[in-house]
């Protein structure tokens, strides 16, 4: 019994071939390479056939069977072109979508119990249990975070942020506090620090705030127990910028802290300064 190739599907309608559908995609959704690949696609799709053992029709020669079999084969080059094009199309669409989501926006956080408020990037997440009154961090850059410290009302009687002295003196105190917190017991660890800027400003609530910016770098040896000095190679572990905003209200000192890697600060400086400018301390009701 001869094997016959029976065409059950036939040609697809010429009005909606695959190539025509793909060509209808607007060019601005595609890269130049993907758009060029579109133009090279054939205008007609090869027929799909199925194998049947039916006796209703048969060929009398092997050559007839071979010719019928050729109609069943989908050219590899056309198939690969379609797959590559689909990959380019979806990757381009995903990148455009990611770019459209790059504008994050802000949310306002208000602590009516302790008396302060600020804006923060709305995609940041709150971390509970941190050693701070409130703590938020970037979900992707783990070294980028925000926290607020509030002095104890029983041990502090501040009347104004000027009680700390001029901004330059306040900056030195802030840097000393950071270095104390980052003290390490590891051998071979060295910290380099500098005060980048200090300033004061009167906000729209009529209160004065100090803004302090410092940089701290941490260095460590990769083999601190090595005998020979050439075996103790020192490398930089991290390089961060710390931004603080100080304000006084309710006889308490409030400090907004931002920590960010220096390379990230270059990209997000405008957003971080908006967070700093939004910080307010509020009078608590009796």
PDB file of C-alpha atoms in Angstrom:
ATOM      1  CA  UNK A   1       0.000   0.000   0.000  1.00  0.00           C
ATOM      2  CA  UNK A   2       1.509   3.305  -1.068  1.00  0.00           C
ATOM      3  CA  UNK A   3       1.802   6.168   1.403  1.00  0.00           C
ATOM      4  CA  UNK A   4      -0.055   9.215   0.153  1.00  0.00           C
ATOM      5  CA  UNK A   5       0.445  12.827   1.239  1.00  0.00           C
ATOM      6  CA  UNK A   6      -3.009  14.318   1.824  1.00  0.00           C
ATOM      7  CA  UNK A   7      -3.234  18.093   2.285  1.00  0.00           C
ATOM      8  CA  UNK A   8      -5.779  18.677   5.066  1.00  0.00           C
ATOM      9  CA  UNK A   9      -5.009  22.316   5.737  1.00  0.00           C
ATOM     10  CA  UNK A  10      -4.003  23.650   2.337  1.00  0.00           C
ATOM     11  CA  UNK A  11      -2.671  27.167   1.862  1.00  0.00           C
ATOM     12  CA  UNK A  12      -3.573  29.791   4.406  1.00  0.00           C
ATOM     13  CA  UNK A  13      -5.726  32.594   2.979  1.00  0.00           C
ATOM     14  CA  UNK A  14      -3.550  35.116   1.207  1.00  0.00           C
ATOM     15  CA  UNK A  15      -5.369  37.968   2.973  1.00  0.00           C
ATOM     16  CA  UNK A  16      -3.891  37.053   6.399  1.00  0.00           C
ATOM     17  CA  UNK A  17      -0.521  35.318   5.931  1.00  0.00           C
ATOM     18  CA  UNK A  18       1.912  35.277   8.834  1.00  0.00           C
ATOM     19  CA  UNK A  19       4.360  37.567   7.087  1.00  0.00           C
ATOM     20  CA  UNK A  20       1.647  40.161   6.392  1.00  0.00           C
ATOM     21  CA  UNK A  21       0.519  40.124  10.022  1.00  0.00           C
ATOM     22  CA  UNK A  22       4.077  40.649  11.207  1.00  0.00           C
ATOM     23  CA  UNK A  23       4.618  43.428   8.672  1.00  0.00           C
ATOM     24  CA  UNK A  24       1.611  45.268  10.107  1.00  0.00           C
ATOM     25  CA  UNK A  25       3.520  45.893  13.370  1.00  0.00           C
ATOM     26  CA  UNK A  26       4.496  49.591  13.596  1.00  0.00           C
ATOM     27  CA  UNK A  27       8.240  50.046  12.915  1.00  0.00           C
ATOM     28  CA  UNK A  28       8.803  52.084  16.101  1.00  0.00           C
ATOM     29  CA  UNK A  29       8.130  48.941  18.162  1.00  0.00           C
ATOM     30  CA  UNK A  30      11.030  47.148  16.460  1.00  0.00           C
ATOM     31  CA  UNK A  31      14.767  47.557  16.333  1.00  0.00           C
ATOM     32  CA  UNK A  32      16.243  48.317  12.912  1.00  0.00           C
ATOM     33  CA  UNK A  33      17.505  44.735  12.624  1.00  0.00           C
ATOM     34  CA  UNK A  34      14.087  43.305  13.432  1.00  0.00           C
ATOM     35  CA  UNK A  35      12.381  45.624  10.948  1.00  0.00           C
ATOM     36  CA  UNK A  36      14.819  44.556   8.210  1.00  0.00           C
ATOM     37  CA  UNK A  37      14.081  40.910   9.001  1.00  0.00           C
ATOM     38  CA  UNK A  38      10.368  41.619   8.590  1.00  0.00           C
ATOM     39  CA  UNK A  39      10.857  42.932   5.084  1.00  0.00           C
ATOM     40  CA  UNK A  40      12.725  39.761   4.092  1.00  0.00           C
ATOM     41  CA  UNK A  41       9.947  37.381   5.120  1.00  0.00           C
ATOM     42  CA  UNK A  42       8.077  35.553   2.339  1.00  0.00           C
ATOM     43  CA  UNK A  43       4.558  36.713   1.475  1.00  0.00           C
ATOM     44  CA  UNK A  44       3.140  33.173   1.434  1.00  0.00           C
ATOM     45  CA  UNK A  45       3.448  30.416   3.994  1.00  0.00           C
ATOM     46  CA  UNK A  46       4.230  26.905   2.817  1.00  0.00           C
ATOM     47  CA  UNK A  47       1.303  24.467   3.077  1.00  0.00           C
ATOM     48  CA  UNK A  48       1.071  22.075   5.973  1.00  0.00           C
ATOM     49  CA  UNK A  49       0.234  18.507   5.035  1.00  0.00           C
ATOM     50  CA  UNK A  50      -0.506  15.343   6.966  1.00  0.00           C
ATOM     51  CA  UNK A  51       0.368  11.727   6.252  1.00  0.00           C
ATOM     52  CA  UNK A  52      -2.519   9.377   5.626  1.00  0.00           C
ATOM     53  CA  UNK A  53      -2.774   5.659   4.822  1.00  0.00           C
ATOM     54  CA  UNK A  54      -5.967   6.187   2.814  1.00  0.00           C
ATOM     55  CA  UNK A  55      -6.437   4.022  -0.337  1.00  0.00           C
ATOM     56  CA  UNK A  56      -8.661   6.637  -1.980  1.00  0.00           C
ATOM     57  CA  UNK A  57      -5.724   8.186  -3.825  1.00  0.00           C
ATOM     58  CA  UNK A  58      -2.235   6.835  -4.469  1.00  0.00           C
ATOM     59  CA  UNK A  59       0.824   7.522  -6.592  1.00  0.00           C
ATOM     60  CA  UNK A  60       2.160   4.867  -8.821  1.00  0.00           C
ATOM     61  CA  UNK A  61       5.814   5.806  -8.496  1.00  0.00           C
ATOM     62  CA  UNK A  62       8.387   6.652  -5.844  1.00  0.00           C
ATOM     63  CA  UNK A  63       9.037  10.021  -7.513  1.00  0.00           C
ATOM     64  CA  UNK A  64       5.424  11.049  -6.910  1.00  0.00           C
ATOM     65  CA  UNK A  65       5.787  10.273  -3.227  1.00  0.00           C
ATOM     66  CA  UNK A  66       9.005  12.320  -3.023  1.00  0.00           C
ATOM     67  CA  UNK A  67       7.404  15.325  -4.738  1.00  0.00           C
ATOM     68  CA  UNK A  68       4.444  15.189  -2.351  1.00  0.00           C
ATOM     69  CA  UNK A  69       6.750  14.904   0.635  1.00  0.00           C
ATOM     70  CA  UNK A  70       8.529  18.152  -0.361  1.00  0.00           C
ATOM     71  CA  UNK A  71       5.251  20.058   0.099  1.00  0.00           C
ATOM     72  CA  UNK A  72       5.162  18.912   3.716  1.00  0.00           C
ATOM     73  CA  UNK A  73       8.590  20.307   4.624  1.00  0.00           C
ATOM     74  CA  UNK A  74       8.761  23.794   6.184  1.00  0.00           C
ATOM     75  CA  UNK A  75      12.019  25.497   5.144  1.00  0.00           C
ATOM     76  CA  UNK A  76      14.370  25.818   8.130  1.00  0.00           C
ATOM     77  CA  UNK A  77      15.527  29.265   7.021  1.00  0.00           C
ATOM     78  CA  UNK A  78      11.975  30.659   7.049  1.00  0.00           C
ATOM     79  CA  UNK A  79      11.262  29.027  10.380  1.00  0.00           C
ATOM     80  CA  UNK A  80      14.437  30.391  11.967  1.00  0.00           C
ATOM     81  CA  UNK A  81      13.754  33.873  10.603  1.00  0.00           C
ATOM     82  CA  UNK A  82      10.310  33.851  12.204  1.00  0.00           C
ATOM     83  CA  UNK A  83      11.682  32.662  15.554  1.00  0.00           C
ATOM     84  CA  UNK A  84      14.475  35.259  15.578  1.00  0.00           C
ATOM     85  CA  UNK A  85      12.031  37.997  14.642  1.00  0.00           C
ATOM     86  CA  UNK A  86       9.665  37.000  17.434  1.00  0.00           C
ATOM     87  CA  UNK A  87      12.527  37.106  19.920  1.00  0.00           C
ATOM     88  CA  UNK A  88      13.588  40.585  18.772  1.00  0.00           C
ATOM     89  CA  UNK A  89      10.016  41.828  18.894  1.00  0.00           C
ATOM     90  CA  UNK A  90       9.306  40.700  22.455  1.00  0.00           C
ATOM     91  CA  UNK A  91      12.684  41.794  23.815  1.00  0.00           C
ATOM     92  CA  UNK A  92      12.218  45.250  22.292  1.00  0.00           C
ATOM     93  CA  UNK A  93       8.719  45.533  23.738  1.00  0.00           C
ATOM     94  CA  UNK A  94       9.919  44.498  27.202  1.00  0.00           C
ATOM     95  CA  UNK A  95      12.727  47.075  27.173  1.00  0.00           C
ATOM     96  CA  UNK A  96      10.298  49.822  26.161  1.00  0.00           C
ATOM     97  CA  UNK A  97       7.959  48.807  28.972  1.00  0.00           C
ATOM     98  CA  UNK A  98      10.807  48.826  31.500  1.00  0.00           C
ATOM     99  CA  UNK A  99      11.847  52.285  30.323  1.00  0.00           C
ATOM    100  CA  UNK A 100       8.285  53.532  30.728  1.00  0.00           C
ATOM    101  CA  UNK A 101       8.331  52.405  34.366  1.00  0.00           C
ATOM    102  CA  UNK A 102      11.561  54.241  35.200  1.00  0.00           C
ATOM    103  CA  UNK A 103       9.696  57.209  36.739  1.00  0.00           C
ATOM    104  CA  UNK A 104       9.007  56.055  40.280  1.00  0.00           C
ATOM    105  CA  UNK A 105       7.248  58.933  42.031  1.00  0.00           C
ATOM    106  CA  UNK A 106       6.957  59.540  45.760  1.00  0.00           C
ATOM    107  CA  UNK A 107       4.774  58.740  48.754  1.00  0.00           C
ATOM    108  CA  UNK A 108       4.428  60.778  51.917  1.00  0.00           C
ATOM    109  CA  UNK A 109       5.156  59.212  55.279  1.00  0.00           C
ATOM    110  CA  UNK A 110       3.646  60.956  58.310  1.00  0.00           C
ATOM    111  CA  UNK A 111       4.461  59.953  61.880  1.00  0.00           C
ATOM    112  CA  UNK A 112       1.877  61.776  63.971  1.00  0.00           C
ATOM    113  CA  UNK A 113       3.053  60.055  67.159  1.00  0.00           C
ATOM    114  CA  UNK A 114       6.682  61.261  67.068  1.00  0.00           C
ATOM    115  CA  UNK A 115       6.045  64.354  64.974  1.00  0.00           C
ATOM    116  CA  UNK A 116       7.766  64.249  61.597  1.00  0.00           C
ATOM    117  CA  UNK A 117       7.055  63.606  57.911  1.00  0.00           C
ATOM    118  CA  UNK A 118       8.918  63.139  54.630  1.00  0.00           C
ATOM    119  CA  UNK A 119       8.499  61.921  51.066  1.00  0.00           C
ATOM    120  CA  UNK A 120      10.154  58.704  49.891  1.00  0.00           C
ATOM    121  CA  UNK A 121      10.310  56.769  46.577  1.00  0.00           C
ATOM    122  CA  UNK A 122       7.087  54.816  46.363  1.00  0.00           C
ATOM    123  CA  UNK A 123       8.785  51.574  45.314  1.00  0.00           C
ATOM    124  CA  UNK A 124      10.934  51.491  48.475  1.00  0.00           C
ATOM    125  CA  UNK A 125       9.911  48.998  51.123  1.00  0.00           C
ATOM    126  CA  UNK A 126       9.665  49.442  54.878  1.00  0.00           C
ATOM    127  CA  UNK A 127      11.909  47.224  57.001  1.00  0.00           C
ATOM    128  CA  UNK A 128      10.622  46.558  60.488  1.00  0.00           C
ATOM    129  CA  UNK A 129      12.885  45.704  63.375  1.00  0.00           C
ATOM    130  CA  UNK A 130      15.717  47.961  62.208  1.00  0.00           C
ATOM    131  CA  UNK A 131      17.469  50.010  64.889  1.00  0.00           C
ATOM    132  CA  UNK A 132      15.708  53.243  63.877  1.00  0.00           C
ATOM    133  CA  UNK A 133      12.387  54.971  64.383  1.00  0.00           C
ATOM    134  CA  UNK A 134      11.513  54.200  60.746  1.00  0.00           C
ATOM    135  CA  UNK A 135      13.506  52.498  58.001  1.00  0.00           C
ATOM    136  CA  UNK A 136      12.939  52.217  54.224  1.00  0.00           C
ATOM    137  CA  UNK A 137      15.237  50.744  51.592  1.00  0.00           C
ATOM    138  CA  UNK A 138      15.458  50.318  47.858  1.00  0.00           C
ATOM    139  CA  UNK A 139      14.252  46.802  46.907  1.00  0.00           C
ATOM    140  CA  UNK A 140      17.087  46.367  44.378  1.00  0.00           C
ATOM    141  CA  UNK A 141      20.035  48.421  45.689  1.00  0.00           C
ATOM    142  CA  UNK A 142      20.324  47.041  49.205  1.00  0.00           C
ATOM    143  CA  UNK A 143      22.920  49.639  50.265  1.00  0.00           C
ATOM    144  CA  UNK A 144      20.471  52.461  49.514  1.00  0.00           C
ATOM    145  CA  UNK A 145      18.190  53.236  52.415  1.00  0.00           C
ATOM    146  CA  UNK A 146      16.503  55.901  54.527  1.00  0.00           C
ATOM    147  CA  UNK A 147      15.973  56.126  58.262  1.00  0.00           C
ATOM    148  CA  UNK A 148      14.923  58.624  60.936  1.00  0.00           C
ATOM    149  CA  UNK A 149      16.481  58.977  64.389  1.00  0.00           C
ATOM    150  CA  UNK A 150      14.727  60.858  67.208  1.00  0.00           C
ATOM    151  CA  UNK A 151      16.452  61.823  70.445  1.00  0.00           C
ATOM    152  CA  UNK A 152      14.901  60.820  73.752  1.00  0.00           C
ATOM    153  CA  UNK A 153      12.549  63.484  75.132  1.00  0.00           C
ATOM    154  CA  UNK A 154      13.778  62.836  78.647  1.00  0.00           C
ATOM    155  CA  UNK A 155      17.460  63.365  77.894  1.00  0.00           C
ATOM    156  CA  UNK A 156      17.329  66.254  75.414  1.00  0.00           C
ATOM    157  CA  UNK A 157      16.012  69.787  75.721  1.00  0.00           C
ATOM    158  CA  UNK A 158      16.702  71.307  72.307  1.00  0.00           C
ATOM    159  CA  UNK A 159      15.101  74.618  71.455  1.00  0.00           C
ATOM    160  CA  UNK A 160      16.539  75.024  67.956  1.00  0.00           C
ATOM    161  CA  UNK A 161      18.865  73.190  65.609  1.00  0.00           C
ATOM    162  CA  UNK A 162      21.266  76.059  66.249  1.00  0.00           C
ATOM    163  CA  UNK A 163      21.880  74.521  69.673  1.00  0.00           C
ATOM    164  CA  UNK A 164      24.243  72.164  67.785  1.00  0.00           C
ATOM    165  CA  UNK A 165      26.394  75.114  66.793  1.00  0.00           C
ATOM    166  CA  UNK A 166      26.964  76.245  63.196  1.00  0.00           C
ATOM    167  CA  UNK A 167      26.393  73.730  60.375  1.00  0.00           C
ATOM    168  CA  UNK A 168      30.146  73.038  60.154  1.00  0.00           C
ATOM    169  CA  UNK A 169      30.284  71.915  63.792  1.00  0.00           C
ATOM    170  CA  UNK A 170      27.136  69.863  63.362  1.00  0.00           C
ATOM    171  CA  UNK A 171      28.742  68.194  60.329  1.00  0.00           C
ATOM    172  CA  UNK A 172      31.752  67.113  62.395  1.00  0.00           C
ATOM    173  CA  UNK A 173      29.457  65.631  65.040  1.00  0.00           C
ATOM    174  CA  UNK A 174      27.451  63.748  62.394  1.00  0.00           C
ATOM    175  CA  UNK A 175      30.613  62.303  60.837  1.00  0.00           C
ATOM    176  CA  UNK A 176      31.950  61.197  64.234  1.00  0.00           C
ATOM    177  CA  UNK A 177      28.663  59.446  64.920  1.00  0.00           C
ATOM    178  CA  UNK A 178      28.800  57.590  61.603  1.00  0.00           C
ATOM    179  CA  UNK A 179      32.396  56.451  62.180  1.00  0.00           C
ATOM    180  CA  UNK A 180      31.505  55.251  65.670  1.00  0.00           C
ATOM    181  CA  UNK A 181      28.637  53.186  64.303  1.00  0.00           C
ATOM    182  CA  UNK A 182      30.838  51.681  61.589  1.00  0.00           C
ATOM    183  CA  UNK A 183      33.704  50.690  63.867  1.00  0.00           C
ATOM    184  CA  UNK A 184      34.949  47.205  62.990  1.00  0.00           C
ATOM    185  CA  UNK A 185      36.895  44.627  64.992  1.00  0.00           C
ATOM    186  CA  UNK A 186      38.282  43.005  61.854  1.00  0.00           C
ATOM    187  CA  UNK A 187      42.005  43.207  61.262  1.00  0.00           C
ATOM    188  CA  UNK A 188      43.208  45.324  58.381  1.00  0.00           C
ATOM    189  CA  UNK A 189      40.043  47.426  58.045  1.00  0.00           C
ATOM    190  CA  UNK A 190      40.571  51.110  57.332  1.00  0.00           C
ATOM    191  CA  UNK A 191      38.020  53.870  56.860  1.00  0.00           C
ATOM    192  CA  UNK A 192      38.501  57.119  54.973  1.00  0.00           C
ATOM    193  CA  UNK A 193      35.975  59.895  55.469  1.00  0.00           C
ATOM    194  CA  UNK A 194      35.378  63.508  54.515  1.00  0.00           C
ATOM    195  CA  UNK A 195      32.712  66.162  54.966  1.00  0.00           C
ATOM    196  CA  UNK A 196      31.443  67.136  51.517  1.00  0.00           C
ATOM    197  CA  UNK A 197      29.066  69.966  52.439  1.00  0.00           C
ATOM    198  CA  UNK A 198      27.190  71.594  55.309  1.00  0.00           C
ATOM    199  CA  UNK A 199      24.386  74.117  55.000  1.00  0.00           C
ATOM    200  CA  UNK A 200      21.343  75.536  56.727  1.00  0.00           C
ATOM    201  CA  UNK A 201      17.962  76.420  55.285  1.00  0.00           C
ATOM    202  CA  UNK A 202      14.633  77.768  56.509  1.00  0.00           C
ATOM    203  CA  UNK A 203      11.778  75.642  55.151  1.00  0.00           C
ATOM    204  CA  UNK A 204       8.208  76.673  54.386  1.00  0.00           C
ATOM    205  CA  UNK A 205       7.197  75.785  57.965  1.00  0.00           C
ATOM    206  CA  UNK A 206       9.438  78.591  59.261  1.00  0.00           C
ATOM    207  CA  UNK A 207      11.874  76.198  60.957  1.00  0.00           C
ATOM    208  CA  UNK A 208      15.613  75.976  60.349  1.00  0.00           C
ATOM    209  CA  UNK A 209      17.150  72.717  59.153  1.00  0.00           C
ATOM    210  CA  UNK A 210      20.780  71.669  58.747  1.00  0.00           C
ATOM    211  CA  UNK A 211      21.828  69.555  55.752  1.00  0.00           C
ATOM    212  CA  UNK A 212      25.041  67.534  56.056  1.00  0.00           C
ATOM    213  CA  UNK A 213      26.743  65.411  53.383  1.00  0.00           C
ATOM    214  CA  UNK A 214      29.696  63.122  54.101  1.00  0.00           C
ATOM    215  CA  UNK A 215      31.562  60.412  52.218  1.00  0.00           C
ATOM    216  CA  UNK A 216      32.970  57.267  53.831  1.00  0.00           C
ATOM    217  CA  UNK A 217      35.089  54.600  52.129  1.00  0.00           C
ATOM    218  CA  UNK A 218      35.936  51.240  53.650  1.00  0.00           C
ATOM    219  CA  UNK A 219      39.140  49.378  52.793  1.00  0.00           C
ATOM    220  CA  UNK A 220      40.189  45.887  53.859  1.00  0.00           C
ATOM    221  CA  UNK A 221      42.974  43.427  53.154  1.00  0.00           C
ATOM    222  CA  UNK A 222      42.114  40.221  51.349  1.00  0.00           C
ATOM    223  CA  UNK A 223      44.603  38.329  53.548  1.00  0.00           C
ATOM    224  CA  UNK A 224      45.173  40.306  56.744  1.00  0.00           C
ATOM    225  CA  UNK A 225      47.031  37.423  58.436  1.00  0.00           C
ATOM    226  CA  UNK A 226      49.685  37.145  55.726  1.00  0.00           C
ATOM    227  CA  UNK A 227      53.293  37.515  56.904  1.00  0.00           C
ATOM    228  CA  UNK A 228      54.643  39.300  53.847  1.00  0.00           C
ATOM    229  CA  UNK A 229      53.312  42.797  53.124  1.00  0.00           C
ATOM    230  CA  UNK A 230      52.976  42.057  49.403  1.00  0.00           C
ATOM    231  CA  UNK A 231      50.491  39.308  50.263  1.00  0.00           C
ATOM    232  CA  UNK A 232      48.227  41.735  52.115  1.00  0.00           C
ATOM    233  CA  UNK A 233      46.461  43.385  49.186  1.00  0.00           C
ATOM    234  CA  UNK A 234      44.145  46.194  50.293  1.00  0.00           C
ATOM    235  CA  UNK A 235      40.969  46.748  48.304  1.00  0.00           C
ATOM    236  CA  UNK A 236      37.986  49.045  48.675  1.00  0.00           C
ATOM    237  CA  UNK A 237      34.920  47.313  50.112  1.00  0.00           C
ATOM    238  CA  UNK A 238      32.422  50.115  49.618  1.00  0.00           C
ATOM    239  CA  UNK A 239      32.176  53.806  48.831  1.00  0.00           C
ATOM    240  CA  UNK A 240      29.045  55.528  50.163  1.00  0.00           C
ATOM    241  CA  UNK A 241      27.517  58.945  50.569  1.00  0.00           C
ATOM    242  CA  UNK A 242      25.564  59.813  53.704  1.00  0.00           C
ATOM    243  CA  UNK A 243      23.085  62.680  53.679  1.00  0.00           C
ATOM    244  CA  UNK A 244      21.560  63.980  56.896  1.00  0.00           C
ATOM    245  CA  UNK A 245      18.873  66.552  57.608  1.00  0.00           C
ATOM    246  CA  UNK A 246      18.657  67.833  61.187  1.00  0.00           C
ATOM    247  CA  UNK A 247      15.687  69.585  62.730  1.00  0.00           C
ATOM    248  CA  UNK A 248      14.416  70.389  66.214  1.00  0.00           C
ATOM    249  CA  UNK A 249      10.874  70.362  67.567  1.00  0.00           C
ATOM    250  CA  UNK A 250       9.157  69.178  70.773  1.00  0.00           C
ATOM    251  CA  UNK A 251      12.518  69.677  72.577  1.00  0.00           C
ATOM    252  CA  UNK A 252      13.885  66.778  70.506  1.00  0.00           C
ATOM    253  CA  UNK A 253      16.502  66.447  67.774  1.00  0.00           C
ATOM    254  CA  UNK A 254      15.285  64.731  64.595  1.00  0.00           C
ATOM    255  CA  UNK A 255      17.677  63.361  61.971  1.00  0.00           C
ATOM    256  CA  UNK A 256      16.716  62.073  58.531  1.00  0.00           C
ATOM    257  CA  UNK A 257      19.465  59.821  57.159  1.00  0.00           C
ATOM    258  CA  UNK A 258      20.030  58.710  53.597  1.00  0.00           C
ATOM    259  CA  UNK A 259      22.664  56.151  52.662  1.00  0.00           C
ATOM    260  CA  UNK A 260      23.558  55.533  49.014  1.00  0.00           C
ATOM    261  CA  UNK A 261      26.548  54.137  47.078  1.00  0.00           C
ATOM    262  CA  UNK A 262      28.431  56.934  45.343  1.00  0.00           C
ATOM    263  CA  UNK A 263      27.881  55.475  41.859  1.00  0.00           C
ATOM    264  CA  UNK A 264      24.117  55.309  42.501  1.00  0.00           C
ATOM    265  CA  UNK A 265      24.053  58.832  43.938  1.00  0.00           C
ATOM    266  CA  UNK A 266      25.244  60.209  40.594  1.00  0.00           C
ATOM    267  CA  UNK A 267      22.148  58.742  38.920  1.00  0.00           C
ATOM    268  CA  UNK A 268      19.584  59.493  41.637  1.00  0.00           C
ATOM    269  CA  UNK A 269      20.817  62.768  43.103  1.00  0.00           C
ATOM    270  CA  UNK A 270      17.717  64.759  42.136  1.00  0.00           C
ATOM    271  CA  UNK A 271      15.325  62.270  43.744  1.00  0.00           C
ATOM    272  CA  UNK A 272      17.409  62.024  46.913  1.00  0.00           C
ATOM    273  CA  UNK A 273      17.540  65.788  47.281  1.00  0.00           C
ATOM    274  CA  UNK A 274      13.756  65.890  46.960  1.00  0.00           C
ATOM    275  CA  UNK A 275      13.552  63.478  49.889  1.00  0.00           C
ATOM    276  CA  UNK A 276      15.884  65.707  51.916  1.00  0.00           C
ATOM    277  CA  UNK A 277      13.912  68.856  51.092  1.00  0.00           C
ATOM    278  CA  UNK A 278      10.629  67.205  52.112  1.00  0.00           C
ATOM    279  CA  UNK A 279      11.661  66.430  55.704  1.00  0.00           C
ATOM    280  CA  UNK A 280       9.577  68.318  58.300  1.00  0.00           C
ATOM    281  CA  UNK A 281       9.352  68.182  62.085  1.00  0.00           C
ATOM    282  CA  UNK A 282       5.901  68.842  63.515  1.00  0.00           C
ATOM    283  CA  UNK A 283       4.617  70.149  66.808  1.00  0.00           C
ATOM    284  CA  UNK A 284       2.895  67.486  68.869  1.00  0.00           C
ATOM    285  CA  UNK A 285      -0.422  68.306  70.445  1.00  0.00           C
ATOM    286  CA  UNK A 286      -0.466  68.314  74.226  1.00  0.00           C
TER     287      UNK A 286
END
